PDB file of C-alpha atoms in Angstrom:
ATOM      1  CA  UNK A   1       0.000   0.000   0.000  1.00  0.00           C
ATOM      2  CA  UNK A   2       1.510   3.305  -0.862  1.00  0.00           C
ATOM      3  CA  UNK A   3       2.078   6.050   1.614  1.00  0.00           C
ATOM      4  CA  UNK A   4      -0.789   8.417  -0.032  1.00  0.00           C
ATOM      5  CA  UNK A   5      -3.278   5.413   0.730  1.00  0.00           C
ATOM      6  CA  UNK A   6      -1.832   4.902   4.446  1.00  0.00           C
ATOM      7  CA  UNK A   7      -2.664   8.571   4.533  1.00  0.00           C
ATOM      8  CA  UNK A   8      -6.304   9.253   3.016  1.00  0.00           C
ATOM      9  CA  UNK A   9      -7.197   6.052   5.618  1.00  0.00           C
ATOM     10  CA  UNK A  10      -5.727   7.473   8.805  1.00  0.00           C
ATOM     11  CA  UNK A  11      -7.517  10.680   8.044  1.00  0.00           C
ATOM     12  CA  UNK A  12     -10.601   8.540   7.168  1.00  0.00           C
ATOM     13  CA  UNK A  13     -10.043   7.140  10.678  1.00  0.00           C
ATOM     14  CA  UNK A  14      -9.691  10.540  12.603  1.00  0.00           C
ATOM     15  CA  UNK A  15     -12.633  11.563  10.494  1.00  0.00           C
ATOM     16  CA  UNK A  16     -14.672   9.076  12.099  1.00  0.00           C
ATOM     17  CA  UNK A  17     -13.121   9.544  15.200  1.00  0.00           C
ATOM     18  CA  UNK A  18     -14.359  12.792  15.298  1.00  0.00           C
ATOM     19  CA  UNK A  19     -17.882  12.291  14.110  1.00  0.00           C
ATOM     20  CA  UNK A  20     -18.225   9.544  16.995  1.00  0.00           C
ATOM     21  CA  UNK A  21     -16.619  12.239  19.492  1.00  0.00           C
ATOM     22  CA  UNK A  22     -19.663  14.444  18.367  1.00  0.00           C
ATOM     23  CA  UNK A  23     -22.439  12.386  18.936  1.00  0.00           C
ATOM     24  CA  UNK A  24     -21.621  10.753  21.887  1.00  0.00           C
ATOM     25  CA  UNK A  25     -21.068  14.700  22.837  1.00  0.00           C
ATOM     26  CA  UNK A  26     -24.483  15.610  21.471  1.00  0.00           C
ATOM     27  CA  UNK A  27     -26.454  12.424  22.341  1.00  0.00           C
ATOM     28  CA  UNK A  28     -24.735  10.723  24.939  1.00  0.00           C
ATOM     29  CA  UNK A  29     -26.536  11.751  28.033  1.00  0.00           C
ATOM     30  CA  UNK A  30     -29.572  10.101  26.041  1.00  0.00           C
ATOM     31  CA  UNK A  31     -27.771   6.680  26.957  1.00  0.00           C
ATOM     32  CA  UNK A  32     -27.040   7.724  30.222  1.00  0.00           C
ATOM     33  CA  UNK A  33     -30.308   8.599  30.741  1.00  0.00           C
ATOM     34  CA  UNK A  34     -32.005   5.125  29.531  1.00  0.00           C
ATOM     35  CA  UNK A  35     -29.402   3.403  31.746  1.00  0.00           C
ATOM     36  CA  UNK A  36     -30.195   5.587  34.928  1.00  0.00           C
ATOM     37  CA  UNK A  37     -33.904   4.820  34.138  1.00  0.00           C
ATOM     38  CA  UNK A  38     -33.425   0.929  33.734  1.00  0.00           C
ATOM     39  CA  UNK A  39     -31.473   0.674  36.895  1.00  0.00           C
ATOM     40  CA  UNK A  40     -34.022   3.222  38.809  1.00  0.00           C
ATOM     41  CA  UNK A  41     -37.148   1.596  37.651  1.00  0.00           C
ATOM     42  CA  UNK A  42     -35.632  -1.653  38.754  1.00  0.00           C
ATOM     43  CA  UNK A  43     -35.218  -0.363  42.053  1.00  0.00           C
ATOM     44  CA  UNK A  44     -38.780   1.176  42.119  1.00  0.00           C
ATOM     45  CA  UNK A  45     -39.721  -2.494  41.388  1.00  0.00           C
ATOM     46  CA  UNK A  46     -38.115  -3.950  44.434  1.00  0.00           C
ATOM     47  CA  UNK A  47     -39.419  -1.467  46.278  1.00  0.00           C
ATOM     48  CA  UNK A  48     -42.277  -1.556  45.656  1.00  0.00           C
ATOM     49  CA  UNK A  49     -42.530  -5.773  46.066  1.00  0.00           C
ATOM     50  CA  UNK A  50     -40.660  -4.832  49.313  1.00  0.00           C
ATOM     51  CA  UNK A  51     -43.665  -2.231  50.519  1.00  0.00           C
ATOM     52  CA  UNK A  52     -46.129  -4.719  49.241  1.00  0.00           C
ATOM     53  CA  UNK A  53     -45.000  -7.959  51.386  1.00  0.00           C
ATOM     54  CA  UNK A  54     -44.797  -5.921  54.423  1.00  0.00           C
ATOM     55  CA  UNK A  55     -47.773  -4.283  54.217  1.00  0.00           C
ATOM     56  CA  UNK A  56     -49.758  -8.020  53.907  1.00  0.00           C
ATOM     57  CA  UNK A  57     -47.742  -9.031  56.610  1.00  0.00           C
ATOM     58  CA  UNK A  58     -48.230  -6.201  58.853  1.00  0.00           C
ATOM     59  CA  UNK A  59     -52.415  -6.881  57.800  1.00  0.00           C
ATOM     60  CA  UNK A  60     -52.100 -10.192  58.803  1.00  0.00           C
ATOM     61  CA  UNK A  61     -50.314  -9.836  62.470  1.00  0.00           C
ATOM     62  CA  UNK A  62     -52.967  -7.571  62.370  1.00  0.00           C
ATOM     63  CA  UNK A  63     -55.995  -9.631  61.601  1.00  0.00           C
ATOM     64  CA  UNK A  64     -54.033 -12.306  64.170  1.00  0.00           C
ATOM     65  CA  UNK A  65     -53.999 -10.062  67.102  1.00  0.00           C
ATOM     66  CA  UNK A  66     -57.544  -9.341  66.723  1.00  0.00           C
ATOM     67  CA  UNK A  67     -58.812 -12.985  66.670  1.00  0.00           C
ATOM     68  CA  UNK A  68     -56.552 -13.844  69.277  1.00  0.00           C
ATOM     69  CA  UNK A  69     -58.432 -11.174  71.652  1.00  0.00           C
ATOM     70  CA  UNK A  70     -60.779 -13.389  74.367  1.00  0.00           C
ATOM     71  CA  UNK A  71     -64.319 -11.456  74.108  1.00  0.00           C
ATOM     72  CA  UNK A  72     -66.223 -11.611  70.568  1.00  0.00           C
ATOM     73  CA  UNK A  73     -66.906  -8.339  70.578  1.00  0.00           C
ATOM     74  CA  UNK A  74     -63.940  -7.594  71.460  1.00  0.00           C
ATOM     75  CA  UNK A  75     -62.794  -9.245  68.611  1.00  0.00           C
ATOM     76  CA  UNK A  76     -65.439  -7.523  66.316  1.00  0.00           C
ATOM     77  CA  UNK A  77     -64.048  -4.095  67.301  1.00  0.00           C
ATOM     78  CA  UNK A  78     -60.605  -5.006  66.826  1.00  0.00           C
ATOM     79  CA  UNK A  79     -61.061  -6.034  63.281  1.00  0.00           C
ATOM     80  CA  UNK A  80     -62.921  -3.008  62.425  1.00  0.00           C
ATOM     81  CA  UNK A  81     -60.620  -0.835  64.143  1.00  0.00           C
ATOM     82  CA  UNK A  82     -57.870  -2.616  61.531  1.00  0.00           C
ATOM     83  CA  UNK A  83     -57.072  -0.529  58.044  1.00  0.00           C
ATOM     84  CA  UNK A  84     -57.368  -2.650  55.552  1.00  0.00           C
ATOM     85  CA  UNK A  85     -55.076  -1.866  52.079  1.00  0.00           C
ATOM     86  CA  UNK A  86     -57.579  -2.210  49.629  1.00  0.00           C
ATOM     87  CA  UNK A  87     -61.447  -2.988  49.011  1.00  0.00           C
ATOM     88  CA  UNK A  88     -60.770  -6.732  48.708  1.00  0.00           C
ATOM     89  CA  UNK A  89     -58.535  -6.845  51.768  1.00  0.00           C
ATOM     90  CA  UNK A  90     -61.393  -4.882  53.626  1.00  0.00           C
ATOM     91  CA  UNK A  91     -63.719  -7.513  52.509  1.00  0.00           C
ATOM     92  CA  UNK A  92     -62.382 -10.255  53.903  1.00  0.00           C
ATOM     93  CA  UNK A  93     -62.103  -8.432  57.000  1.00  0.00           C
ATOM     94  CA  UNK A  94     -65.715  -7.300  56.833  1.00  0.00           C
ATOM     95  CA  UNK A  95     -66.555 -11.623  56.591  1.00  0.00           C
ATOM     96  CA  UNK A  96     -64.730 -12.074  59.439  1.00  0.00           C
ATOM     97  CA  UNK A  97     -66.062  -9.024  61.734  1.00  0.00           C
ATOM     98  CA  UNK A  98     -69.752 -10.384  61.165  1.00  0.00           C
ATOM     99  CA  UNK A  99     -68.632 -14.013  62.088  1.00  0.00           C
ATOM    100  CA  UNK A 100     -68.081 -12.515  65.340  1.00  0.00           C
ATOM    101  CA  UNK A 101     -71.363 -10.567  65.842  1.00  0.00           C
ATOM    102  CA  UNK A 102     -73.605 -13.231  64.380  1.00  0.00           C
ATOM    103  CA  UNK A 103     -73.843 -15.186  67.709  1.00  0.00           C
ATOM    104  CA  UNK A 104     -74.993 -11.948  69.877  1.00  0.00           C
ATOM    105  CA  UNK A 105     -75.995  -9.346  67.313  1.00  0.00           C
ATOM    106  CA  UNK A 106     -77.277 -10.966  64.109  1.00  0.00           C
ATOM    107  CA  UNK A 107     -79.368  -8.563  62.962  1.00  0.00           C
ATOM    108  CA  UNK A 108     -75.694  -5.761  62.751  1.00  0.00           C
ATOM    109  CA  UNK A 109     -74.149  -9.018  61.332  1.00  0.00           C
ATOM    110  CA  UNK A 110     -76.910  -9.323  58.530  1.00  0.00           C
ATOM    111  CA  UNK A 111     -76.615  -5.480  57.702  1.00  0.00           C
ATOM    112  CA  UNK A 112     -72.507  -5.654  57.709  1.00  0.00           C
ATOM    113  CA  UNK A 113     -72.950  -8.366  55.158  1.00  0.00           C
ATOM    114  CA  UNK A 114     -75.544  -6.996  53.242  1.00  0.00           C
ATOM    115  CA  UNK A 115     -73.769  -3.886  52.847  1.00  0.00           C
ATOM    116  CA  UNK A 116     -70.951  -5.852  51.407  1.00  0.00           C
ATOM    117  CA  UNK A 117     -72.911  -7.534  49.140  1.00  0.00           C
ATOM    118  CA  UNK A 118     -74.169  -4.253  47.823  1.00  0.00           C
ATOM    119  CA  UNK A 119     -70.895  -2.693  46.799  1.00  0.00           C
ATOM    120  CA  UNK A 120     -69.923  -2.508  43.360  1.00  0.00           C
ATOM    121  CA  UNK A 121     -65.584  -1.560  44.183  1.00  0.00           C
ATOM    122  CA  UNK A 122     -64.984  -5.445  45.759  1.00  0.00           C
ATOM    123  CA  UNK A 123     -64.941  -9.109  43.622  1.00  0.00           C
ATOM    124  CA  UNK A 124     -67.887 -11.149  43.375  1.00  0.00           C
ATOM    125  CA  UNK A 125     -66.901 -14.115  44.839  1.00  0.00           C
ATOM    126  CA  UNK A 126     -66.976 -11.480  48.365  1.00  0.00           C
ATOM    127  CA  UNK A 127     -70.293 -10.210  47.331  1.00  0.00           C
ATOM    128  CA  UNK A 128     -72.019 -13.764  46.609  1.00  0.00           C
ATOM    129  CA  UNK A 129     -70.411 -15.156  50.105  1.00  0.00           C
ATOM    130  CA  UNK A 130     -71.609 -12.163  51.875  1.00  0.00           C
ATOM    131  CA  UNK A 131     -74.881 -12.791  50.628  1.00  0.00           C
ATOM    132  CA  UNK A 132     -75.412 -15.711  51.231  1.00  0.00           C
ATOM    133  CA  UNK A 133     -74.100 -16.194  54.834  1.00  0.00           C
ATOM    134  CA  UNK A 134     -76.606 -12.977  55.236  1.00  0.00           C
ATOM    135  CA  UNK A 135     -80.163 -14.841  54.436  1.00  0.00           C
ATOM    136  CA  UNK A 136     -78.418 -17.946  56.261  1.00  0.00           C
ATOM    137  CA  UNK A 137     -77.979 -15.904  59.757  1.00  0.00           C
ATOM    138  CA  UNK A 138     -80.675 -17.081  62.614  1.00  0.00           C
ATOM    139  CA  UNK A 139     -82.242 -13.876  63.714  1.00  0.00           C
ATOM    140  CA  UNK A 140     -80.935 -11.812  60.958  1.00  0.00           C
ATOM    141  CA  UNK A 141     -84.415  -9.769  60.621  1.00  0.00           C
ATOM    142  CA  UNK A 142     -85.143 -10.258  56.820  1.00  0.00           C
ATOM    143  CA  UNK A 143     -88.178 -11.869  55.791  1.00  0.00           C
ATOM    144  CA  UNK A 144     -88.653 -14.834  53.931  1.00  0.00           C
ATOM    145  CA  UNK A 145     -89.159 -12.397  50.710  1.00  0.00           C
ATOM    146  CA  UNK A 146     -86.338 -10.523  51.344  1.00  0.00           C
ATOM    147  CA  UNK A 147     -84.001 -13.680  51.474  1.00  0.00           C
ATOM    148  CA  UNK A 148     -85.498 -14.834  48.499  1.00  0.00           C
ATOM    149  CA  UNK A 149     -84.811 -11.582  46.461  1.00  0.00           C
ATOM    150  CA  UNK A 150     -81.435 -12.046  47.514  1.00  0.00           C
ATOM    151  CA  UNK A 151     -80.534 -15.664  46.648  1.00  0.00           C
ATOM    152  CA  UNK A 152     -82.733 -15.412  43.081  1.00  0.00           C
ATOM    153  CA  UNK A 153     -79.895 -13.371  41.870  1.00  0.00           C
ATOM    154  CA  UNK A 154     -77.212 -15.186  43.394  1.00  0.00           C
ATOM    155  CA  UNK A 155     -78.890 -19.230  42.050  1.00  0.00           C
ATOM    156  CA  UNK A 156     -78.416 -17.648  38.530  1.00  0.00           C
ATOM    157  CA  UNK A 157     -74.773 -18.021  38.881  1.00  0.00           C
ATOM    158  CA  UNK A 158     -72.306 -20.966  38.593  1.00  0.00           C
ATOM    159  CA  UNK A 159     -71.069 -23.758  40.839  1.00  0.00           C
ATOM    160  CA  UNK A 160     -71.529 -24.629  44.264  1.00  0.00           C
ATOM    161  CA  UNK A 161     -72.190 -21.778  45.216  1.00  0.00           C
ATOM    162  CA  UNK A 162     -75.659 -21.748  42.975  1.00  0.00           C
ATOM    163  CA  UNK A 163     -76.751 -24.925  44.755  1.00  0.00           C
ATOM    164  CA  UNK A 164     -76.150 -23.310  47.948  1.00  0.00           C
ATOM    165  CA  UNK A 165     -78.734 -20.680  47.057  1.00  0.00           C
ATOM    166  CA  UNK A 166     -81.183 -22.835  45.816  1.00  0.00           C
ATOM    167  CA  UNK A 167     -81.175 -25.103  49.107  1.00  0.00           C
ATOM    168  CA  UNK A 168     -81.834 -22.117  51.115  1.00  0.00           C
ATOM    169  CA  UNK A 169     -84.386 -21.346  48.497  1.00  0.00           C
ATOM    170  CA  UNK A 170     -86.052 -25.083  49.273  1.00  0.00           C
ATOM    171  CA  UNK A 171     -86.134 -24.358  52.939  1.00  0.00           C
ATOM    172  CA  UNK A 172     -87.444 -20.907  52.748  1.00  0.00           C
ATOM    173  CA  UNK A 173     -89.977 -22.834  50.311  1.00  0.00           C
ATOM    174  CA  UNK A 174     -90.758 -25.083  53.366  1.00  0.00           C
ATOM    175  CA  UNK A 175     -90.899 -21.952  55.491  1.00  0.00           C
ATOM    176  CA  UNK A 176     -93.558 -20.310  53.494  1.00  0.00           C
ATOM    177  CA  UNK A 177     -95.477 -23.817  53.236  1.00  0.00           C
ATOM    178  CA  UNK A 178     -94.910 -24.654  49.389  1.00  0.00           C
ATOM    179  CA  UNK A 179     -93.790 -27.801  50.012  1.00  0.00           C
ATOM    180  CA  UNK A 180     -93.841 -29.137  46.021  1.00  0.00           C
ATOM    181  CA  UNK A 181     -91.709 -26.562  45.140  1.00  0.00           C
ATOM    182  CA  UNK A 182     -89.194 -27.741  48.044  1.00  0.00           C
ATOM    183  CA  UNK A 183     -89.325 -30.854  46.910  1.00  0.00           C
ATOM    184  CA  UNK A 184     -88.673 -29.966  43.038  1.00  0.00           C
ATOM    185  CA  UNK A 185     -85.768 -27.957  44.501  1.00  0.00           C
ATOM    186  CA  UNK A 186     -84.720 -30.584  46.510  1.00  0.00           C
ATOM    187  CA  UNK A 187     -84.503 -33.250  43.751  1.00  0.00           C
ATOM    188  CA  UNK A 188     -82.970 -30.568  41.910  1.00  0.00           C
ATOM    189  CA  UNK A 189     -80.033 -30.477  43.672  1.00  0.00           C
ATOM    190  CA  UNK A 190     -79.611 -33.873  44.373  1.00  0.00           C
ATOM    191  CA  UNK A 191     -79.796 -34.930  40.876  1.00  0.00           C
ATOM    192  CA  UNK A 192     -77.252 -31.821  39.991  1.00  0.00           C
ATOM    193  CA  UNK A 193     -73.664 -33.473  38.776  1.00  0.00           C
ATOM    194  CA  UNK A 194     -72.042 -30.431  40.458  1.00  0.00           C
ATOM    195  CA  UNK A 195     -73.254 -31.402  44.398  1.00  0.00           C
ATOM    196  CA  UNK A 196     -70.933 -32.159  46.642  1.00  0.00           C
ATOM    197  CA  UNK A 197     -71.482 -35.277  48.912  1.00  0.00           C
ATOM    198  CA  UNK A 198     -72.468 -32.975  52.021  1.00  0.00           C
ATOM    199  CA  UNK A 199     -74.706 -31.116  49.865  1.00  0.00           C
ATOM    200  CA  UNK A 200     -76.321 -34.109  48.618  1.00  0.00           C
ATOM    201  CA  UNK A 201     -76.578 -35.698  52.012  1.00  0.00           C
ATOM    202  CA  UNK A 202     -78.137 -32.491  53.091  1.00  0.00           C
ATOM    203  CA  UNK A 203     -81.272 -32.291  50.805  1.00  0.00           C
ATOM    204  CA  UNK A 204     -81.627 -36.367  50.617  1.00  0.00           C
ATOM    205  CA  UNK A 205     -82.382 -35.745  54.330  1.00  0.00           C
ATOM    206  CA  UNK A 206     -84.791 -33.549  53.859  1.00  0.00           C
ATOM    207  CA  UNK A 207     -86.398 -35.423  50.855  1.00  0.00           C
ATOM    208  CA  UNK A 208     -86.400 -38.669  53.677  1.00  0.00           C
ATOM    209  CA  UNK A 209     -87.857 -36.421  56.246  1.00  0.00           C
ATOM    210  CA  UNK A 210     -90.701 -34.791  54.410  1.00  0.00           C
ATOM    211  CA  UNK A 211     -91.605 -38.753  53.299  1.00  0.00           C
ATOM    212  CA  UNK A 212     -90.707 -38.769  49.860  1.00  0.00           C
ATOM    213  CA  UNK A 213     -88.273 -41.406  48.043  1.00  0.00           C
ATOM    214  CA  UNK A 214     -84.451 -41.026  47.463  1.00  0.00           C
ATOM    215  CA  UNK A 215     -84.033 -39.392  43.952  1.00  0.00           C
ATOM    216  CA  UNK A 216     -81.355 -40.942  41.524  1.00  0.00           C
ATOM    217  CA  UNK A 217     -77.858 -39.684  42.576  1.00  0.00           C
ATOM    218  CA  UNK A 218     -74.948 -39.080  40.066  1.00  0.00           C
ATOM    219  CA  UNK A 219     -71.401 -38.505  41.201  1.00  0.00           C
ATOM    220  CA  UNK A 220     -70.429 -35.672  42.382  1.00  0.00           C
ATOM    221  CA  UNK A 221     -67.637 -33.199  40.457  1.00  0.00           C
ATOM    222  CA  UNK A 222     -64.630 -34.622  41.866  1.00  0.00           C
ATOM    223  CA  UNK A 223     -62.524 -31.928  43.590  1.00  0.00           C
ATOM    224  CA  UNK A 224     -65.790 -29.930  44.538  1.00  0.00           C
ATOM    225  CA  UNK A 225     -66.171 -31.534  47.869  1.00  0.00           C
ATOM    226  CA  UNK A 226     -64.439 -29.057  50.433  1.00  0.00           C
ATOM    227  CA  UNK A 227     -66.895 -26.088  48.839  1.00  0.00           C
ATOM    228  CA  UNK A 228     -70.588 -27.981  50.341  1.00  0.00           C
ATOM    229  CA  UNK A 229     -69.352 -28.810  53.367  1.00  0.00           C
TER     230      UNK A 229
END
């Protein structure tokens, strides 16, 4: 190679030398930037996870310490004196508060659930619960119309928890002294695939008890068991 082309390609090289000096100059805080924001948002992250896990553990020592308190209404208070983080965490809280009141104030347990049942901010697997433990509380003050109103709505939806509905339909049935439509419940139920064995042996008692004949029983859904208990 001759010493003109040596030349023209070291100058090539400063050239580009240069140009790369430039716009790292010009642009290079716009790498700078995307690395402090990869490594900052990654800390945010942790953080955040961090804030998160202590915040569910400082709810449940929480929830703990108030169940552990000797009284029930003690225990009542306690709960409702706790913060909960959220609508669904305050749900859960809200179940437990009215287990506590439902053996010496039913009727302030019916209303607590009820009131959860009405909101439209938590999950409806919180709602349909709170519903139903509501028109299954002794001395809860609603009337046999009022329960029903309640569970119609809720036997329109899926799995166990439908069935559930529809037995406390049956006995409110009983209640009101429509017997045949118990029944047609009852068999209902008992014939449904979805019935777990308590369930079933639940409304076959009935069916025994009010003198009529054991339907035909399918199996049950297998894993479906712990839910009718």
């Amino acid at each position: 190679m001759s010493n003109t082309d040596t030349f023209i390609d070291e100058v090539t090289e400063e050239v580009r030398r240069d140009r790369l000096f430039a716009l790292m100059r010009r642009y290079g805080w716009i790498a700078v930037l995307a690395i402090l924001m990869l490594v900052g948002g990654a800390a945010w992250n942790e953080w955040r996870k961090a804030q998160d896990q202590a915040a569910a553990q400082a709810l449940g020592d929480a929830v703990l310490a108030a169940l552990a308190t000797e009284d029930r209404s003690a225990r009542a208070a306690a709960l409702d004196a706790i913060e909960a983080p959220g609508a669904q965490a305050g749900s859960v809280i809200a179940l437990l508060a009215a287990a506590e009141e439902a053996a010496d104030t039913p009727e302030a347990a019916a209303t607590r659930l009820l009131a959860l049942a009405d909101r439209s901010d938590v999950d409806a697997v919180y709602r349909n619960i709170a519903t139903l433990k509501a028109v299954m509380l002794p001395g809860s003050g609603l009337d046999a119309e009022a329960r029903r109103g309640r569970l119609n709505g809720l036997a329109l939806s899926g799995g166990v928890l439908r069935l559930l509905a529809e037995e406390q339909l049956a006995l409110i049935d009983l209640e009101t002294g429509n017997r045949d439509a118990a029944l047609e419940r009852l068999g209902a139920i008992a014939s449904d695939a979805e019935a777990t064995m308590g369930l079933r042996r639940r409304v076959t008692q009935v069916i025994v008890a009010l003198g009529e004949d054991m339907p035909d029983l399918p199996e049950p859904v297998t894993g479906a068991e712990s839910l009718g208990e």
